[in-house]
Short mmCIF file of C-alpha atoms in Angstrom, two decimals:
data_model
loop_
_atom_site.label_atom_id
_atom_site.label_comp_id
_atom_site.label_asym_id
_atom_site.label_seq_id
_atom_site.Cartn_x
_atom_site.Cartn_y
_atom_site.Cartn_z
CA MET A 271 29.63 4.81 -11.85
CA THR A 272 32.29 4.68 -9.14
CA GLY A 273 32.28 4.39 -5.38
CA PHE A 274 29.62 1.68 -5.13
CA ARG A 275 30.35 -0.66 -2.23
CA VAL A 276 29.15 -4.12 -1.30
CA GLY A 277 28.95 -6.26 1.82
CA VAL A 278 27.71 -9.76 2.54
CA VAL A 279 25.70 -11.07 5.49
CA ASP A 280 26.16 -14.47 7.12
CA PRO A 281 23.29 -16.03 9.14
CA ILE A 282 25.66 -17.14 11.98
CA LEU A 283 23.82 -20.39 12.67
CA ALA A 284 25.60 -23.06 14.69
CA ALA A 285 26.89 -25.52 12.10
CA HIS A 286 28.15 -29.10 12.20
CA PRO A 287 30.76 -30.18 13.23
CA ALA A 288 32.22 -26.80 14.30
CA ALA A 289 29.70 -24.17 15.42
CA GLU A 290 31.52 -21.34 13.63
CA GLY A 291 32.62 -23.39 10.60
CA PHE A 292 29.99 -22.10 8.17
CA THR A 293 30.60 -18.48 9.17
CA ARG A 294 34.39 -18.87 8.97
CA ALA A 295 34.13 -20.26 5.44
CA ASN A 296 31.84 -17.43 4.39
CA TYR A 297 34.21 -14.83 5.86
CA PHE A 298 37.19 -16.12 3.90
CA THR A 299 35.05 -16.29 0.75
CA ALA A 300 34.05 -12.66 1.32
CA VAL A 301 37.71 -11.67 1.67
CA ALA A 302 38.60 -13.52 -1.53
CA ARG A 303 35.82 -11.72 -3.42
CA GLY A 304 37.08 -8.33 -2.29
CA VAL A 305 33.93 -7.17 -0.52
CA ASP A 306 33.97 -4.11 1.69
CA SER A 307 32.21 -5.48 4.77
CA PHE A 308 31.04 -8.62 6.55
CA TRP A 309 27.74 -8.58 8.45
CA VAL A 310 25.88 -10.75 10.92
CA PRO A 311 22.24 -10.52 12.10
CA ASP A 312 21.03 -10.10 15.68
CA HIS A 313 18.44 -12.81 16.33
CA LEU A 314 17.79 -15.20 19.17
CA ASN A 315 16.12 -17.34 16.53
CA GLN A 316 15.12 -17.11 12.87
CA LEU A 317 12.12 -15.81 10.95
CA PHE A 318 11.26 -19.18 9.38
CA PRO A 319 8.90 -21.92 10.61
CA ARG A 320 11.14 -24.36 12.48
CA SER A 321 8.68 -27.15 11.65
CA LEU A 322 9.94 -27.08 8.04
CA TRP A 323 13.61 -27.43 8.97
CA LYS A 324 13.79 -30.99 7.65
CA GLN A 325 15.98 -32.55 5.01
CA LYS A 326 13.06 -33.20 2.65
CA TYR A 327 12.39 -29.46 2.53
CA CYS A 328 15.89 -27.98 2.83
CA GLY A 329 19.25 -29.59 2.03
CA LEU A 330 21.15 -27.20 4.30
CA THR A 331 19.88 -29.14 7.32
CA LYS A 332 22.76 -31.57 6.69
CA LEU A 333 25.21 -28.83 7.69
CA VAL A 334 23.05 -26.74 10.05
CA PRO A 335 21.04 -29.07 12.30
CA LYS A 336 18.88 -26.39 13.98
CA ILE A 337 17.58 -23.30 12.19
CA ASP A 338 17.02 -21.45 15.47
CA ALA A 339 20.52 -22.13 16.84
CA ALA A 340 21.49 -18.49 16.29
CA LEU A 341 24.88 -17.38 17.56
CA GLU A 342 25.29 -14.09 19.42
CA PRO A 343 26.41 -11.37 16.96
CA TRP A 344 28.84 -9.23 18.96
CA THR A 345 30.60 -12.31 20.31
CA MET A 346 30.83 -13.74 16.79
CA LEU A 347 32.26 -10.55 15.30
CA GLY A 348 34.84 -10.41 18.09
CA HIS A 349 35.78 -13.99 17.28
CA VAL A 350 35.98 -13.21 13.55
CA ALA A 351 38.16 -10.18 14.20
CA GLY A 352 40.45 -11.97 16.65
CA ARG A 353 40.94 -15.17 14.68
CA ASN A 354 41.13 -13.87 11.12
CA ARG A 355 43.92 -11.41 10.47
CA VAL A 356 43.45 -11.29 6.70
CA GLY A 357 41.21 -8.96 4.76
CA ARG A 358 40.50 -6.39 7.47
CA LEU A 359 36.90 -6.09 6.32
CA ARG A 360 34.59 -3.70 8.10
CA LEU A 361 32.36 -5.64 10.50
CA GLY A 362 28.70 -4.84 11.07
CA VAL A 363 25.64 -6.09 12.91
CA GLY A 364 22.70 -5.93 10.56
CA VAL A 365 20.89 -5.00 12.66
CA THR A 366 21.02 -5.10 16.44
CA ASP A 367 17.84 -4.91 18.51
CA SER A 368 17.22 -1.66 20.40
CA GLY A 369 14.44 -3.10 22.55
CA ARG A 370 15.85 -6.40 23.77
CA ARG A 371 19.33 -4.96 24.39
CA ASN A 372 19.90 -2.20 26.89
CA PRO A 373 21.41 0.69 24.87
CA ALA A 374 24.27 1.13 27.35
CA VAL A 375 25.33 -2.45 26.65
CA THR A 376 24.96 -1.87 22.91
CA ALA A 377 27.08 1.28 23.17
CA GLN A 378 29.72 -0.70 25.04
CA ALA A 379 29.70 -3.64 22.59
CA ALA A 380 30.01 -1.44 19.51
CA ALA A 381 32.70 0.76 21.05
CA THR A 382 34.67 -2.30 22.17
CA LEU A 383 34.59 -3.89 18.72
CA HIS A 384 35.57 -0.54 17.19
CA LEU A 385 38.63 -0.29 19.43
CA LEU A 386 39.71 -3.91 18.96
CA THR A 387 39.36 -3.72 15.16
CA ARG A 388 41.00 -0.30 14.91
CA GLY A 389 37.96 1.49 13.59
CA ARG A 390 36.23 -1.19 11.52
CA ALA A 391 32.96 -1.62 13.49
CA ILE A 392 29.54 -0.59 12.21
CA LEU A 393 26.54 -0.37 14.53
CA GLY A 394 23.53 -1.38 12.50
CA ILE A 395 20.44 -0.87 14.64
CA GLY A 396 16.66 -0.96 14.45
CA PRO A 397 13.60 -1.52 16.65
CA GLY A 398 13.86 -5.30 16.29
CA GLU A 399 11.09 -7.82 15.69
CA ARG A 400 8.34 -9.27 17.83
CA GLU A 401 9.93 -12.76 17.72
CA GLY A 402 13.05 -11.55 19.53
CA ASN A 403 11.21 -9.56 22.18
CA GLU A 404 7.72 -10.62 23.18
CA PRO A 405 8.52 -14.32 23.85
CA TYR A 406 11.30 -13.19 26.21
CA GLY A 407 9.23 -10.79 28.29
CA VAL A 408 10.21 -7.57 26.50
CA ASP A 409 7.29 -5.22 25.95
CA TRP A 410 6.47 -4.88 22.25
CA SER A 411 3.74 -2.26 22.46
CA LYS A 412 5.88 0.75 21.45
CA PRO A 413 8.98 -0.46 19.59
CA VAL A 414 9.65 2.82 17.76
CA ALA A 415 9.40 4.89 20.94
CA ARG A 416 11.88 2.49 22.60
CA PHE A 417 14.16 2.82 19.58
CA GLU A 418 14.18 6.62 19.78
CA GLU A 419 15.06 6.51 23.46
CA ALA A 420 17.75 3.89 22.85
CA MET A 421 19.41 6.08 20.22
CA ALA A 422 19.30 9.14 22.45
CA THR A 423 20.85 7.06 25.25
CA ILE A 424 23.69 5.74 23.07
CA ARG A 425 24.51 9.24 21.83
CA ALA A 426 24.36 10.67 25.36
CA LEU A 427 26.83 8.06 26.63
CA TRP A 428 29.19 8.37 23.67
CA ASP A 429 29.16 12.16 23.89
CA SER A 430 29.59 12.29 27.69
CA GLY A 431 33.37 12.57 27.69
CA GLY A 432 33.51 10.36 30.76
CA GLU A 433 31.29 12.67 32.81
CA LEU A 434 28.34 11.38 34.80
CA VAL A 435 25.16 11.29 32.72
CA ASN A 436 21.65 11.93 33.97
CA ARG A 437 18.77 11.60 31.56
CA ASP A 438 15.04 11.12 32.03
CA SER A 439 13.49 8.44 29.83
CA PRO A 440 10.39 6.24 30.10
CA TYR A 441 12.50 3.26 28.98
CA PHE A 442 16.19 3.85 29.74
CA PRO A 443 16.67 6.50 32.45
CA LEU A 444 20.26 7.34 33.34
CA ARG A 445 21.18 8.17 36.93
CA ASP A 446 24.83 9.15 37.36
CA ALA A 447 25.67 6.78 34.52
CA LEU A 448 29.31 6.57 33.49
CA PHE A 449 30.81 5.67 30.11
CA GLU A 450 34.59 5.96 29.78
CA LEU A 451 35.46 3.82 26.76
CA PRO A 452 37.19 6.13 24.29
CA PRO A 453 36.36 6.44 20.59
CA TYR A 454 38.93 5.08 18.16
CA ARG A 455 41.02 8.03 16.95
CA GLY A 456 38.20 10.37 17.89
CA LYS A 457 35.49 8.49 16.01
CA TRP A 458 32.67 6.29 17.25
CA PRO A 459 31.29 3.45 15.12
CA GLU A 460 29.05 4.55 12.29
CA ILE A 461 25.36 4.09 13.02
CA TRP A 462 23.34 2.45 10.23
CA ILE A 463 19.60 2.60 10.90
CA ALA A 464 17.03 0.20 9.48
CA ALA A 465 13.99 2.46 8.99
CA HIS A 466 10.75 2.13 7.04
CA GLY A 467 7.82 4.00 8.59
CA PRO A 468 7.58 7.82 8.82
CA ARG A 469 8.61 8.06 12.47
CA MET A 470 11.58 5.76 11.98
CA LEU A 471 12.65 7.73 8.91
CA ARG A 472 12.69 10.90 11.01
CA ALA A 473 14.79 9.13 13.65
CA ALA A 474 17.21 8.01 10.95
CA GLY A 475 17.56 11.61 9.85
CA ARG A 476 18.44 12.64 13.40
CA TYR A 477 20.88 9.87 14.26
CA ALA A 478 22.02 7.81 11.25
CA ASP A 479 25.32 7.84 9.41
CA ALA A 480 23.64 5.50 6.90
CA TYR A 481 20.05 4.76 5.96
CA PHE A 482 19.89 0.95 5.91
CA PRO A 483 16.43 -0.59 5.28
CA SER A 484 15.96 -4.32 4.84
CA PHE A 485 12.27 -5.26 4.74
CA PRO A 486 10.75 -5.82 1.25
CA HIS A 487 10.08 -2.67 -0.74
CA ARG A 488 10.71 -1.31 -4.22
CA PRO A 489 13.52 0.89 -5.57
CA THR A 490 11.20 3.87 -6.05
CA GLU A 491 10.07 3.54 -2.43
CA PHE A 492 13.71 3.58 -1.34
CA LYS A 493 14.21 6.88 -3.14
CA GLN A 494 11.13 8.41 -1.50
CA ARG A 495 12.18 7.25 1.95
CA LEU A 496 15.77 8.42 1.44
CA ASP A 497 14.40 11.88 0.61
CA ALA A 498 12.40 11.79 3.86
CA VAL A 499 15.50 10.79 5.85
CA ARG A 500 17.55 13.58 4.34
CA SER A 501 14.79 16.10 4.95
CA ALA A 502 14.69 15.05 8.62
CA ALA A 503 18.49 15.38 8.78
CA SER A 504 18.28 18.91 7.46
CA ASP A 505 15.59 19.75 10.02
CA ALA A 506 17.92 18.44 12.75
CA GLY A 507 20.75 20.68 11.56
CA ARG A 508 22.73 17.85 9.99
CA ASP A 509 24.24 17.56 6.52
CA PRO A 510 21.68 15.45 4.59
CA ALA A 511 24.22 14.53 1.92
CA ALA A 512 26.44 12.92 4.58
CA ILE A 513 23.93 10.11 5.15
CA LEU A 514 25.01 7.06 3.18
CA PRO A 515 22.18 5.37 1.22
CA ALA A 516 22.56 1.64 1.95
CA LEU A 517 20.38 -1.44 1.53
CA GLN A 518 20.28 -4.98 2.91
CA ILE A 519 18.52 -7.44 0.61
CA PHE A 520 18.40 -11.18 -0.03
CA VAL A 521 19.33 -12.93 -3.28
CA ILE A 522 17.92 -16.11 -4.82
CA THR A 523 20.12 -17.07 -7.72
CA GLY A 524 21.41 -19.97 -9.78
CA ARG A 525 23.27 -20.83 -12.95
CA THR A 526 20.12 -20.99 -15.12
CA ARG A 527 16.53 -19.77 -14.94
CA ASP A 528 15.44 -23.37 -14.35
CA ASP A 529 17.73 -23.52 -11.30
CA VAL A 530 16.24 -20.27 -9.99
CA ASP A 531 12.67 -21.51 -10.56
CA GLU A 532 13.50 -24.74 -8.72
CA ALA A 533 14.83 -22.76 -5.76
CA LEU A 534 11.75 -20.53 -5.73
CA ASP A 535 9.53 -23.61 -5.53
CA SER A 536 11.25 -24.87 -2.36
CA GLU A 537 9.17 -24.87 0.80
CA MET A 538 11.63 -22.88 2.95
CA ILE A 539 12.10 -20.20 0.32
CA ARG A 540 8.34 -19.92 -0.18
CA ALA A 541 7.97 -19.63 3.60
CA PHE A 542 10.36 -16.67 3.45
CA GLY A 543 7.42 -14.86 1.86
CA LEU A 544 5.75 -14.72 5.28
CA ASN A 545 8.21 -11.92 6.03
CA ALA A 546 6.63 -9.73 3.35
CA PRO A 547 3.86 -7.38 4.50
CA ASP A 548 0.31 -7.80 3.24
CA GLU A 549 0.74 -4.84 0.87
CA VAL A 550 3.21 -6.92 -1.17
CA PHE A 551 0.62 -9.67 -1.51
CA GLY A 552 -1.98 -7.05 -2.40
CA ARG A 553 0.07 -5.92 -5.38
CA HIS A 554 -0.52 -9.42 -6.78
CA GLY A 555 -4.20 -9.64 -5.95
CA LEU A 556 -3.52 -11.88 -2.94
CA GLN A 557 -3.89 -11.80 0.84
CA HIS A 558 -1.16 -12.57 3.33
CA PRO A 559 -1.58 -16.11 4.74
CA LEU A 560 -1.57 -14.61 8.25
CA GLY A 561 -4.38 -12.18 7.51
CA VAL A 562 -5.36 -8.84 6.05
CA GLY A 563 -2.96 -6.08 7.00
CA PHE A 564 -0.31 -8.39 8.49
CA SER A 565 2.92 -6.40 8.72
CA GLY A 566 5.34 -9.22 7.89
CA ALA A 567 8.76 -9.78 9.49
CA GLN A 568 8.38 -7.30 12.31
CA ASP A 569 5.36 -9.11 13.77
CA LEU A 570 6.01 -12.68 12.61
CA LEU A 571 6.06 -15.39 15.29
CA PRO A 572 6.93 -18.50 13.25
CA HIS A 573 8.05 -20.92 15.94
CA GLY A 574 4.62 -22.22 16.92
CA ILE A 575 3.50 -22.90 13.34
CA ASP A 576 3.14 -26.65 12.91
CA GLU A 577 4.35 -28.46 9.80
CA GLN A 578 1.04 -28.82 7.99
CA THR A 579 0.06 -25.20 8.63
CA ALA A 580 3.51 -24.03 7.50
CA LEU A 581 3.20 -26.09 4.30
CA SER A 582 -0.25 -24.62 3.69
CA HIS A 583 1.10 -21.08 4.16
CA ALA A 584 4.06 -21.79 1.85
CA ALA A 585 1.77 -23.21 -0.84
CA ALA A 586 -0.24 -19.98 -0.74
CA ILE A 587 2.85 -17.88 -1.53
CA PRO A 588 3.57 -17.92 -5.27
CA PRO A 589 7.04 -17.25 -6.71
CA ARG A 590 5.96 -13.79 -7.89
CA VAL A 591 5.62 -12.67 -4.25
CA ILE A 592 9.16 -13.90 -3.51
CA ARG A 593 10.42 -12.12 -6.63
CA ASP A 594 8.84 -8.96 -5.24
CA SER A 595 10.61 -9.44 -1.89
CA ALA A 596 14.14 -10.39 -2.95
CA LEU A 597 16.54 -10.22 -5.89
CA CYS A 598 15.78 -13.30 -7.98
CA GLY A 599 17.38 -14.58 -11.15
CA THR A 600 20.59 -15.56 -12.86
CA PRO A 601 23.59 -13.35 -12.02
CA ASP A 602 22.99 -11.11 -15.04
CA GLU A 603 19.32 -10.71 -14.13
CA VAL A 604 20.13 -9.85 -10.52
CA ILE A 605 22.68 -7.27 -11.64
CA ASP A 606 20.02 -5.67 -13.84
CA GLN A 607 17.72 -5.49 -10.82
CA LEU A 608 20.43 -3.93 -8.68
CA THR A 609 20.97 -1.31 -11.36
CA GLN A 610 17.45 -0.08 -10.61
CA TRP A 611 18.30 0.27 -6.92
CA ARG A 612 21.51 2.11 -7.79
CA ASP A 613 19.55 4.47 -10.03
CA CYS A 614 17.22 5.21 -7.12
CA GLY A 615 20.09 6.25 -4.86
CA VAL A 616 21.61 3.12 -3.28
CA ARG A 617 25.37 3.40 -2.92
CA TYR A 618 26.09 0.48 -0.59
CA VAL A 619 24.36 -2.90 -0.75
CA VAL A 620 24.65 -5.78 1.72
CA LEU A 621 23.57 -9.10 0.21
CA GLY A 622 22.48 -12.41 1.76
CA ASN A 623 22.37 -15.63 -0.24
CA LEU A 624 18.91 -17.08 0.41
CA SER A 625 19.44 -19.66 -2.34
CA MET A 626 21.02 -21.93 0.27
CA MET A 627 17.54 -22.61 1.70
CA GLN A 628 16.33 -24.70 -1.25
CA ARG A 629 15.62 -28.44 -1.23
CA SER A 630 18.82 -29.51 -2.98
CA LEU A 631 21.98 -29.12 -0.91
CA ARG A 632 24.09 -29.50 -4.05
CA LYS A 633 22.31 -26.69 -5.89
CA GLY A 634 22.23 -24.62 -2.74
CA MET A 635 26.00 -24.91 -2.42
CA THR A 636 26.65 -24.28 -6.12
CA SER A 637 24.45 -21.16 -5.93
CA ALA A 638 27.40 -19.65 -4.06
CA LEU A 639 29.24 -19.46 -7.40
CA SER A 640 26.43 -17.43 -8.95
CA PHE A 641 26.19 -15.31 -5.80
CA GLY A 642 29.94 -14.67 -6.07
CA ARG A 643 29.56 -13.49 -9.66
CA ILE A 644 26.98 -10.97 -8.52
CA VAL A 645 29.20 -9.68 -5.71
CA GLN A 646 32.20 -9.30 -7.97
CA ALA A 647 30.17 -7.56 -10.67
CA LEU A 648 28.98 -5.02 -8.11
CA LYS A 649 32.57 -4.11 -7.38
CA LYS A 650 32.67 -2.69 -10.92
CA PHE A 651 29.45 -0.69 -10.64
#
């Protein structure tokens, strides 16, 4: 198998003593490992209960004092590009929020980064999550409809050739709007769309250069959804084979199975299971701690969950649910799992090391060695 590519995602949390220190170290590690791309998320805060961000539950608190101290992604990628002249990795936001951010501003940010990096920017985009919208006064009643209008707006501005743009929209109307930033050598940033439901899959077929889901699902489901995306692309008069099948997924790894089991038993990693939808719990004969039919990450509001409630929720999430939501195991075991994704069509994977969230800082830091083995093995896929 040739042509398989790999990226890594950094959480861009403000670290101690230098805010960007953790991200800078992870960027240079990514360069040393020969990855193809470096990614950052777009969150105002994180999808974990902040009440559990204590040293007794997570060793990483020694380096990252506040879990919700999320840095702004486009600013961070500009900083990474400007300060680090080695590696020339492609830089992506995985993924930016189409509801909270006006699409004209998103179009400007992505085009700017693309120009400044000489064509290395990737615009990962999706409808966002409730936690980044509703608490800040952004309507969350129709996130997919807002996403569709945002994508149409971005394309209209990029394709305008500097002419005034007028476009009716219930969310983002354009009235003599002007966009004169040029593409880099005739090309705009690639658009990677995080899509899961039927309507989002159709939108990905219309607009995406890459299909880029991230919420928990199985390899066979990826294949089915990729087929739906490509069918929608064909219906829109696009080349379905031109859409890159990509995946963003988290990894929990360690040197031995005992190390992996210890990580899986940590409160913060168990709490990660709140991001899984109720259907994942149902596969194990369980119910989501937040209720029947809870959709997981997209509707999770973790910041008001007090410590005892968060611990109760975490205790109700067994390791088998986490194993169903992430890649878990020793490096060899994780590679075997990724082989299944490759066999179901994935050709580009972006990995995040969730192992850092365990109780032991030492084992969290040493998990980076196992994570590195996985990344380097993927380069030989």
